[in-house]
Coordinates of C-alpha atoms in Angstrom, one line a residue:
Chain A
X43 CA 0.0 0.0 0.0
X44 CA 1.4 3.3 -1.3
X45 CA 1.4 5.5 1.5
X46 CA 1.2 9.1 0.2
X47 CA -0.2 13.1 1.4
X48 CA -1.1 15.4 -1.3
X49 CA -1.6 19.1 -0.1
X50 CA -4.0 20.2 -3.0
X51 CA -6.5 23.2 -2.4
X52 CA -10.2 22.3 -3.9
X53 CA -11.4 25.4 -4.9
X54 CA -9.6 28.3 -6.9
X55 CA -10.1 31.3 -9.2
X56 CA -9.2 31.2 -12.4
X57 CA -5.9 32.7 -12.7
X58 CA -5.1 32.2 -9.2
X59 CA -1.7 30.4 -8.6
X60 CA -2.3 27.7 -6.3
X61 CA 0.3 25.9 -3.9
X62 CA 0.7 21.8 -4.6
X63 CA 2.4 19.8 -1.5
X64 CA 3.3 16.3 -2.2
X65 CA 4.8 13.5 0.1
X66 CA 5.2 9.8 -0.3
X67 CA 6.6 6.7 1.5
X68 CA 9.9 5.7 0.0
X69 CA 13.3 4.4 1.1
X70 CA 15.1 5.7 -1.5
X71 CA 17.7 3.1 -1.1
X72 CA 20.9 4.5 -2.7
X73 CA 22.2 0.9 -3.7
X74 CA 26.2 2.1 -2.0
X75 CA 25.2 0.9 1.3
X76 CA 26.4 -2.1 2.6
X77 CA 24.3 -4.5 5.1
X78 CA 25.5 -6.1 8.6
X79 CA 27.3 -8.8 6.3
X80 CA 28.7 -6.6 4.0
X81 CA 26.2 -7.3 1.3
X82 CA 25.3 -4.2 -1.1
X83 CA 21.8 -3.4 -0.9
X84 CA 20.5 -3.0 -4.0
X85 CA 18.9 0.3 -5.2
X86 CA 15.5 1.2 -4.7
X87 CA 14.9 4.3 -5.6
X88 CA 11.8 6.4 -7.5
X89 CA 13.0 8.0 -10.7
X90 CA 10.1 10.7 -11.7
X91 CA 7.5 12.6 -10.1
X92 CA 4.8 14.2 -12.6
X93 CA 1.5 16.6 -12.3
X94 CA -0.5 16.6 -14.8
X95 CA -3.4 19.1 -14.8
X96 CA -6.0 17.8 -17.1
X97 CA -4.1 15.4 -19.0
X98 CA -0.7 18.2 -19.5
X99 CA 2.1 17.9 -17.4
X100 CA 2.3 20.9 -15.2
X101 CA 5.6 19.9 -13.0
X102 CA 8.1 17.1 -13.7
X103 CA 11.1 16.0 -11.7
X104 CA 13.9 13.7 -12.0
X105 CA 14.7 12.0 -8.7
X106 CA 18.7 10.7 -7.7
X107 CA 20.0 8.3 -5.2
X108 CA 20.8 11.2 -3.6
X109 CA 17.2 12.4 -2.4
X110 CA 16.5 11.5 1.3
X111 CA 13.7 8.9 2.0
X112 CA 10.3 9.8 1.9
X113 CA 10.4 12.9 -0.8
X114 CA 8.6 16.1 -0.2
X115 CA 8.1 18.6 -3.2
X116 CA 6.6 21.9 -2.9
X117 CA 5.4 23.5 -6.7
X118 CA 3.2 25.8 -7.7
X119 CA 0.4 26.2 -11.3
X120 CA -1.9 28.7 -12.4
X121 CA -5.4 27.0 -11.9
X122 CA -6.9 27.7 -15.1
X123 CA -9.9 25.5 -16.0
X124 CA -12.0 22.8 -13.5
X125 CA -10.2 19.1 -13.5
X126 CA -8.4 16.2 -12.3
X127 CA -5.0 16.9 -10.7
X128 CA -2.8 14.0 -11.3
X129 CA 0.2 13.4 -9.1
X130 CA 1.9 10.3 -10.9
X131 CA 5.4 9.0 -8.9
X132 CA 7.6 5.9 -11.1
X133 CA 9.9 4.4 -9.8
X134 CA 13.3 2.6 -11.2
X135 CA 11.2 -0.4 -12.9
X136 CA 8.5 1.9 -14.2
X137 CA 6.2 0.8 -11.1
X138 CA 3.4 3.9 -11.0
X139 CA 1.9 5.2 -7.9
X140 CA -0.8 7.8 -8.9
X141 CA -3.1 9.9 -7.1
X142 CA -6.1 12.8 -8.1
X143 CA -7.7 15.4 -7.0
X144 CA -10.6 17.2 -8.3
X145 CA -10.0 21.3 -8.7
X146 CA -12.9 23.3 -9.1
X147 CA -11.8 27.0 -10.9
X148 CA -14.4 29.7 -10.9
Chain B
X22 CA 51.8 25.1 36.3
X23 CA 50.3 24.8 40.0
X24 CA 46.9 27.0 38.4
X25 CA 46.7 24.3 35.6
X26 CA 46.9 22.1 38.3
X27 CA 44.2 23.5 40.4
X28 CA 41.8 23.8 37.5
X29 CA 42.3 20.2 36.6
X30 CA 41.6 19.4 40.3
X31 CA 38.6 21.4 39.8
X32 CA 37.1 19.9 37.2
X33 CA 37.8 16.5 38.3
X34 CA 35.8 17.1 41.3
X35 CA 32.9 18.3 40.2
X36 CA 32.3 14.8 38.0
X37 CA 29.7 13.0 39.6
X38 CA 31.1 10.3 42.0
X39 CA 31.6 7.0 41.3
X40 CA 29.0 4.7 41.9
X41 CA 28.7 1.1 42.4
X42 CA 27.4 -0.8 39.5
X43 CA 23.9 -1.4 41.8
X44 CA 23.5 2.4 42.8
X45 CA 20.2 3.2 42.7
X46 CA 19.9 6.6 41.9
X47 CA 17.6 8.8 43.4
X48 CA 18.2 12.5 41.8
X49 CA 16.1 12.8 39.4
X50 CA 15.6 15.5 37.0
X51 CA 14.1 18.9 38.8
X52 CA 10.9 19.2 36.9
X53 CA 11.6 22.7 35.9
X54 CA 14.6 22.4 34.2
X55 CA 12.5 19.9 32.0
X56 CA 12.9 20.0 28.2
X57 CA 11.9 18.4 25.5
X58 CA 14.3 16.9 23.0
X59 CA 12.7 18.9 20.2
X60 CA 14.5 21.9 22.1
X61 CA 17.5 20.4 21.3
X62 CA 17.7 20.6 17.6
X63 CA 17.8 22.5 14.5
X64 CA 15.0 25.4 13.9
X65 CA 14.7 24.0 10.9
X66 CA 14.0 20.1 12.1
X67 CA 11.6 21.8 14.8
X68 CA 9.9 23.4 11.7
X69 CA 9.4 19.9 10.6
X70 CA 8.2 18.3 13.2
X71 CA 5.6 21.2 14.2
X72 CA 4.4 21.0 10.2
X73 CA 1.4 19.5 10.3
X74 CA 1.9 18.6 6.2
X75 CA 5.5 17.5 5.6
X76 CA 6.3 15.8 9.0
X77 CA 6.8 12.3 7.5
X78 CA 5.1 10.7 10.9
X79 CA 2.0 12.0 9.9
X80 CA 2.5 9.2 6.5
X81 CA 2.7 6.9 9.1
X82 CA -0.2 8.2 11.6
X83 CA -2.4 8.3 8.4
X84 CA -2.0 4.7 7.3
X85 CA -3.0 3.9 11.7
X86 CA -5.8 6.1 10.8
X87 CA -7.3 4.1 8.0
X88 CA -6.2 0.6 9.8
X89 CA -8.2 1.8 12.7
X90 CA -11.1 1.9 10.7
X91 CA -10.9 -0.6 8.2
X92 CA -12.4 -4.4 9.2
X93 CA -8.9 -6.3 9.3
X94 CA -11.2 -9.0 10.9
X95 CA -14.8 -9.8 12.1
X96 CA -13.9 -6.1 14.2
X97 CA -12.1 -2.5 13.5
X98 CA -10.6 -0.9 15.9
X99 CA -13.4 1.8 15.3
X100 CA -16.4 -0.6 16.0
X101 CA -15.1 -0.1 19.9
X102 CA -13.4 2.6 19.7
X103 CA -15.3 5.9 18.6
X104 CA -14.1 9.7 19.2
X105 CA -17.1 10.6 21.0
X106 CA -17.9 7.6 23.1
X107 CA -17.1 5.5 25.5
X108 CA -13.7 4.6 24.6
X109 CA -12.4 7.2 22.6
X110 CA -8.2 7.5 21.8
X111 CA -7.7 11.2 23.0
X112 CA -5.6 10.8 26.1
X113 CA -5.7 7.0 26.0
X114 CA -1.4 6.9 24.9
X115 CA -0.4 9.2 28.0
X116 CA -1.6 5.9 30.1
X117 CA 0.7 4.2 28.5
X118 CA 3.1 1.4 29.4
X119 CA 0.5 0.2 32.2
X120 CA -0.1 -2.9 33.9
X121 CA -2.9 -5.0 32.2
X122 CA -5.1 -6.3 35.1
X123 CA -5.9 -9.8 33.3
X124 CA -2.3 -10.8 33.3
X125 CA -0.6 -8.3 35.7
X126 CA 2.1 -7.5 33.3
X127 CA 3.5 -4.6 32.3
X128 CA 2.2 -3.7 28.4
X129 CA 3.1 -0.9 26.4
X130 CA 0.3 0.0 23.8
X131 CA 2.3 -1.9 20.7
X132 CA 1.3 -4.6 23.4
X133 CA -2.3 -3.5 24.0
X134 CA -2.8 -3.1 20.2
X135 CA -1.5 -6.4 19.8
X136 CA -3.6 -7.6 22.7
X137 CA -6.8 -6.2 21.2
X138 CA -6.2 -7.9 17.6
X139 CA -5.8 -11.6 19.2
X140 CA -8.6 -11.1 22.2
X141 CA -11.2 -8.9 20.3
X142 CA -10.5 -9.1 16.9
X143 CA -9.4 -13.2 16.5
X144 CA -6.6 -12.5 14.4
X145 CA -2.6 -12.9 14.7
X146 CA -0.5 -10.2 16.7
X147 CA 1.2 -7.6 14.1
X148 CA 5.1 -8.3 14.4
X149 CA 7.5 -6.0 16.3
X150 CA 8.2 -3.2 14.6
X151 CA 6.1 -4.3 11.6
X152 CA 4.8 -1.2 9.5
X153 CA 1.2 -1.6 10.7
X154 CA 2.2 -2.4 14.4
X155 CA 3.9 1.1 13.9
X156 CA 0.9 3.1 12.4
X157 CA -1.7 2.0 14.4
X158 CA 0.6 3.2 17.3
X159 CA 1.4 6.4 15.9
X160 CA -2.2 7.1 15.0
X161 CA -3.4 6.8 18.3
X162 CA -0.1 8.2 19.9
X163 CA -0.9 11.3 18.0
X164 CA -4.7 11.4 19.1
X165 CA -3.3 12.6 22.8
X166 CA -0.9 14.9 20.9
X167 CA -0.1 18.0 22.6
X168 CA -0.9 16.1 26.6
X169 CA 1.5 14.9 29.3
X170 CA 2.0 11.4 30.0
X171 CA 0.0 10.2 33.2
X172 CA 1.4 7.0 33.8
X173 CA 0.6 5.2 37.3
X174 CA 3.5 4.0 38.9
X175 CA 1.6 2.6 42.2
X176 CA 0.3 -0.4 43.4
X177 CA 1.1 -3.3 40.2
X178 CA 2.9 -0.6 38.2
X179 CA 5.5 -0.2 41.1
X180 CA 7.7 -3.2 40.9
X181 CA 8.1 -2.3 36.9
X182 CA 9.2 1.4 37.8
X183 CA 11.7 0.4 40.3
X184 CA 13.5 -2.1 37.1
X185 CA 13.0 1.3 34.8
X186 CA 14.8 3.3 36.8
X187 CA 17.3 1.4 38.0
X188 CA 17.9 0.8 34.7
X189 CA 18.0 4.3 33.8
X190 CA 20.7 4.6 36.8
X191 CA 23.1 1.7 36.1
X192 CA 26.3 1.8 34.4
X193 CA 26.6 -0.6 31.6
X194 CA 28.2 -1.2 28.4
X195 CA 31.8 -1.6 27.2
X196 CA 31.5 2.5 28.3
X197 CA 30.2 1.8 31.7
X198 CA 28.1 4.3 31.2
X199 CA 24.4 5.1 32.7
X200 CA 21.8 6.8 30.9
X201 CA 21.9 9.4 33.7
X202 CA 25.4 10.6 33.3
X203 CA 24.7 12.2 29.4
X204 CA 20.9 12.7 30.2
X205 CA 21.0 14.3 33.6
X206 CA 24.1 14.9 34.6
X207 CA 25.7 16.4 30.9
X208 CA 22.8 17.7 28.9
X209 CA 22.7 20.6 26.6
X210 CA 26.8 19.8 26.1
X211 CA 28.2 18.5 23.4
X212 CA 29.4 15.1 22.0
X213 CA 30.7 14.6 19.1
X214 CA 29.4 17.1 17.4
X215 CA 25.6 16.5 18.5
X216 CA 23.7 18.6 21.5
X217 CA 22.6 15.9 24.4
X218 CA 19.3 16.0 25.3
X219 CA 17.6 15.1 28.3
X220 CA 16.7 11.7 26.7
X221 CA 13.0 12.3 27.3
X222 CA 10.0 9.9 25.5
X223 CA 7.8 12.3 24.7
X224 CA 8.1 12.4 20.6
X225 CA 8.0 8.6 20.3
X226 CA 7.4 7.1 18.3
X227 CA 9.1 9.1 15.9
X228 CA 10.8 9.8 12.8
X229 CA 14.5 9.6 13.4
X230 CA 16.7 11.4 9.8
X231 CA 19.3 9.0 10.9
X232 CA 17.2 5.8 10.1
X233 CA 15.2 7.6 7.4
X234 CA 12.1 6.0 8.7
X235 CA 10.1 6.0 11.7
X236 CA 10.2 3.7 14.9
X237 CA 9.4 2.9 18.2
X238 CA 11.2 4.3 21.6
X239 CA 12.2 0.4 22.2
X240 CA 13.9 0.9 18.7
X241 CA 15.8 4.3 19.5
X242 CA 16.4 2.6 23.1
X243 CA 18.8 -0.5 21.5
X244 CA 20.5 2.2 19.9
X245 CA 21.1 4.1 22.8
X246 CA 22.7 1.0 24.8
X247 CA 24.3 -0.1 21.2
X248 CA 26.2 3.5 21.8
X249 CA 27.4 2.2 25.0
X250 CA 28.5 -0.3 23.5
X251 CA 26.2 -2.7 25.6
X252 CA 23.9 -5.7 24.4
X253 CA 20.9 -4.5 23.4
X254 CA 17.7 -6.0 24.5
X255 CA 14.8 -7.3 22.0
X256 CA 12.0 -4.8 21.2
X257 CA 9.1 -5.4 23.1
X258 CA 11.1 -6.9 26.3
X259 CA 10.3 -6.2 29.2
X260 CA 13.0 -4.5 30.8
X261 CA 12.1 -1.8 28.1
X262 CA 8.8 -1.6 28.5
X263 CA 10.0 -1.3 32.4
X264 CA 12.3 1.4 31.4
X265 CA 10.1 3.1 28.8
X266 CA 7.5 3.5 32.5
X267 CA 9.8 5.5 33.9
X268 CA 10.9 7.5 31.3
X269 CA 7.3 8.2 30.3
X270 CA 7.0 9.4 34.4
X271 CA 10.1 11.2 34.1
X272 CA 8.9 13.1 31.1
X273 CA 5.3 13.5 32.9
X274 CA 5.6 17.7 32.7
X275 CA 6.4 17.4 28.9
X276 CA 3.1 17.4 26.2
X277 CA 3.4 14.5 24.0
X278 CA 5.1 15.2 20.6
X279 CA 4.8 12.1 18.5
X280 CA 4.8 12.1 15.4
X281 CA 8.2 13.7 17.0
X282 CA 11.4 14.2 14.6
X283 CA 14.7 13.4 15.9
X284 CA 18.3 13.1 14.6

């Protein structure tokens, strides 16, 4: 079970810019590490994190070993027309975790 | 020569004696020089933890929410246990380790949650540790978010207070070292780098950056006798659950923090 908080307001005007928040349950496993027997743990790690505001991506990001576990991202759009807000996360073998919220503009 | 002297002479005896390996310390903490860990670290890690949205606990303290309600077996959690009546969540964690009167054992709530699932809800205890055994706990730590611990240590409870804190008071470890000697006697100096804090319970469980994930006090407690280079007891034993008694009443002036973020 993904485990996952989206910070998403429901209501905007149109033009307004509106704040997203995002948050999701990952190790992020760098794949350097090491365990108590001096095995390598392999890498586990999300690649891409994507909104998409009515079908157009809005915000994209590459993720790197290098991002701490559980990854928070702060972005901002200009709410423009009423729709589904979809926050999309993949991870290293193209696994999807997706979530949507429903923006009303007026 | 003679002042460097005098000044080492000074130092040296203002260490805390030496104590036997069975002292029993009696000295607690003064109540109002009491403060919370979260004192202790970064403004921007307080930030964290006081943000209601990006404290990763609350990922954790979400999934307890929905467990709690969901029908794992014949019963939720939710069926019994309702906000408004008769056995709501809101205070129930600052009661927490007590002494179950079936048994007469010492329980944390890991132990009452577990409890419930085999007594009430005819399914298998959640493993130590175990991601759900960890939200369910956080979810109803956080429901007495914000109120002290009030722990009974009288009567049953007694016996189990007296191992805590002798625990807390006795020298162990390749270090020889008692949790009272960093956490009372050495606090707000620094070690290696890092502030010492008064080793108080209230933000557990927790998120701890240095795991990158959230766990239980009995977790952050083998590290702490792992530091001293002592062998650590098994999450869920009862000389932790002892300990975590006391540190629970030792912490009793403190609001509880969890989902608390620590280093």
């Amino acid at each position: 079970m993904a485990m996952t908080r989206i910070a998403a307001p429901a209501q905007a005007t149109t033009g307004e810019i509106i704040q997203l928040k995002v948050l999701i349950r990952h190790p992020m496993e760098t794949g350097y590490r090491r365990d108590l027997y001096g095995k390598q743990i392999p890498r586990d790690i999300l690649k891409r994190f994507e909104c998409r505001y009515n079908g157009e991506t809005v915000f994209a990001a590459e993720l790197f070993p290098a991002v701490a576990a559980d990854p928070f991202l702060t972005f901002y759009t200009r709410a423009t027309e009423s729709g589904a807000l979809e926050f999309r996360w993949t991870d290293q073998n193209g696994n999807v975790t997706s979530e949507t919220r429903q923006l009303d503009v007026q | 020569m003679i002042r460097a002297g005098l000044i080492a002479l000074a130092l040296f005896s203002s260490l805390p004696a030496v104590a036997d390996p069975q002292f029993s310390g009696n000295d607690d903490l003064a109540s109002d020089r009491v403060q919370s860990g979260s004192v202790f670290l970064t403004d921007e890690t307080r930030q964290l933890q006081e943000d209601g949205f990006a404290n990763p606990g609350y990922l954790w303290v979400d999934r307890g929410r929905s467990l709690f309600a969901s029908r794992l077996s014949r019963q939720s959690c939710s069926d019994c246990h309702q906000e408004d009546g008769e056995r709501p969540m809101k205070g129930a964690a600052t009661r927490y380790p007590q002494v179950d009167s079936k048994t007469g054992r010492l329980m944390n709530l890991a132990d009452r949650i577990n409890e419930c699932r085999v007594e009430r809800q005819s399914t298998e205890r959640f493993e130590a540790e175990s991601e759900e055994l960890l939200s369910l706990t956080a979810y109803v730590t956080a429901e007495s978010r914000g109120m002290p611990f009030a722990v009974d240590i009288e009567g049953e409870a007694k016996p189990y207070f007296e191992v805590g804190r002798d625990y807390f008071f006795t020298r162990r470890g390749q270090l020889n070292l008692a949790c009272n000697q960093c956490h009372d006697d050495n606090w707000g100096r620094l070690l290696r780098g890092d502030t010492i804090s008064q080793g108080h319970s209230n933000a557990w469980p927790g998120y701890r950056l240095e795991w990158q994930t959230f766990g239980s006090l009995h977790r952050r407690l083998r590290d702490c006798d792992l530091g001293v280079r002592a062998e650590p007891y098994e999450i869920g034993s009862e000389i932790y659950t002892s300990l975590e008694l006391y540190l629970a009443w030792r912490a009793r002036n403190l609001p509880l923090e969890s989902p608390g973020i620590r280093r």
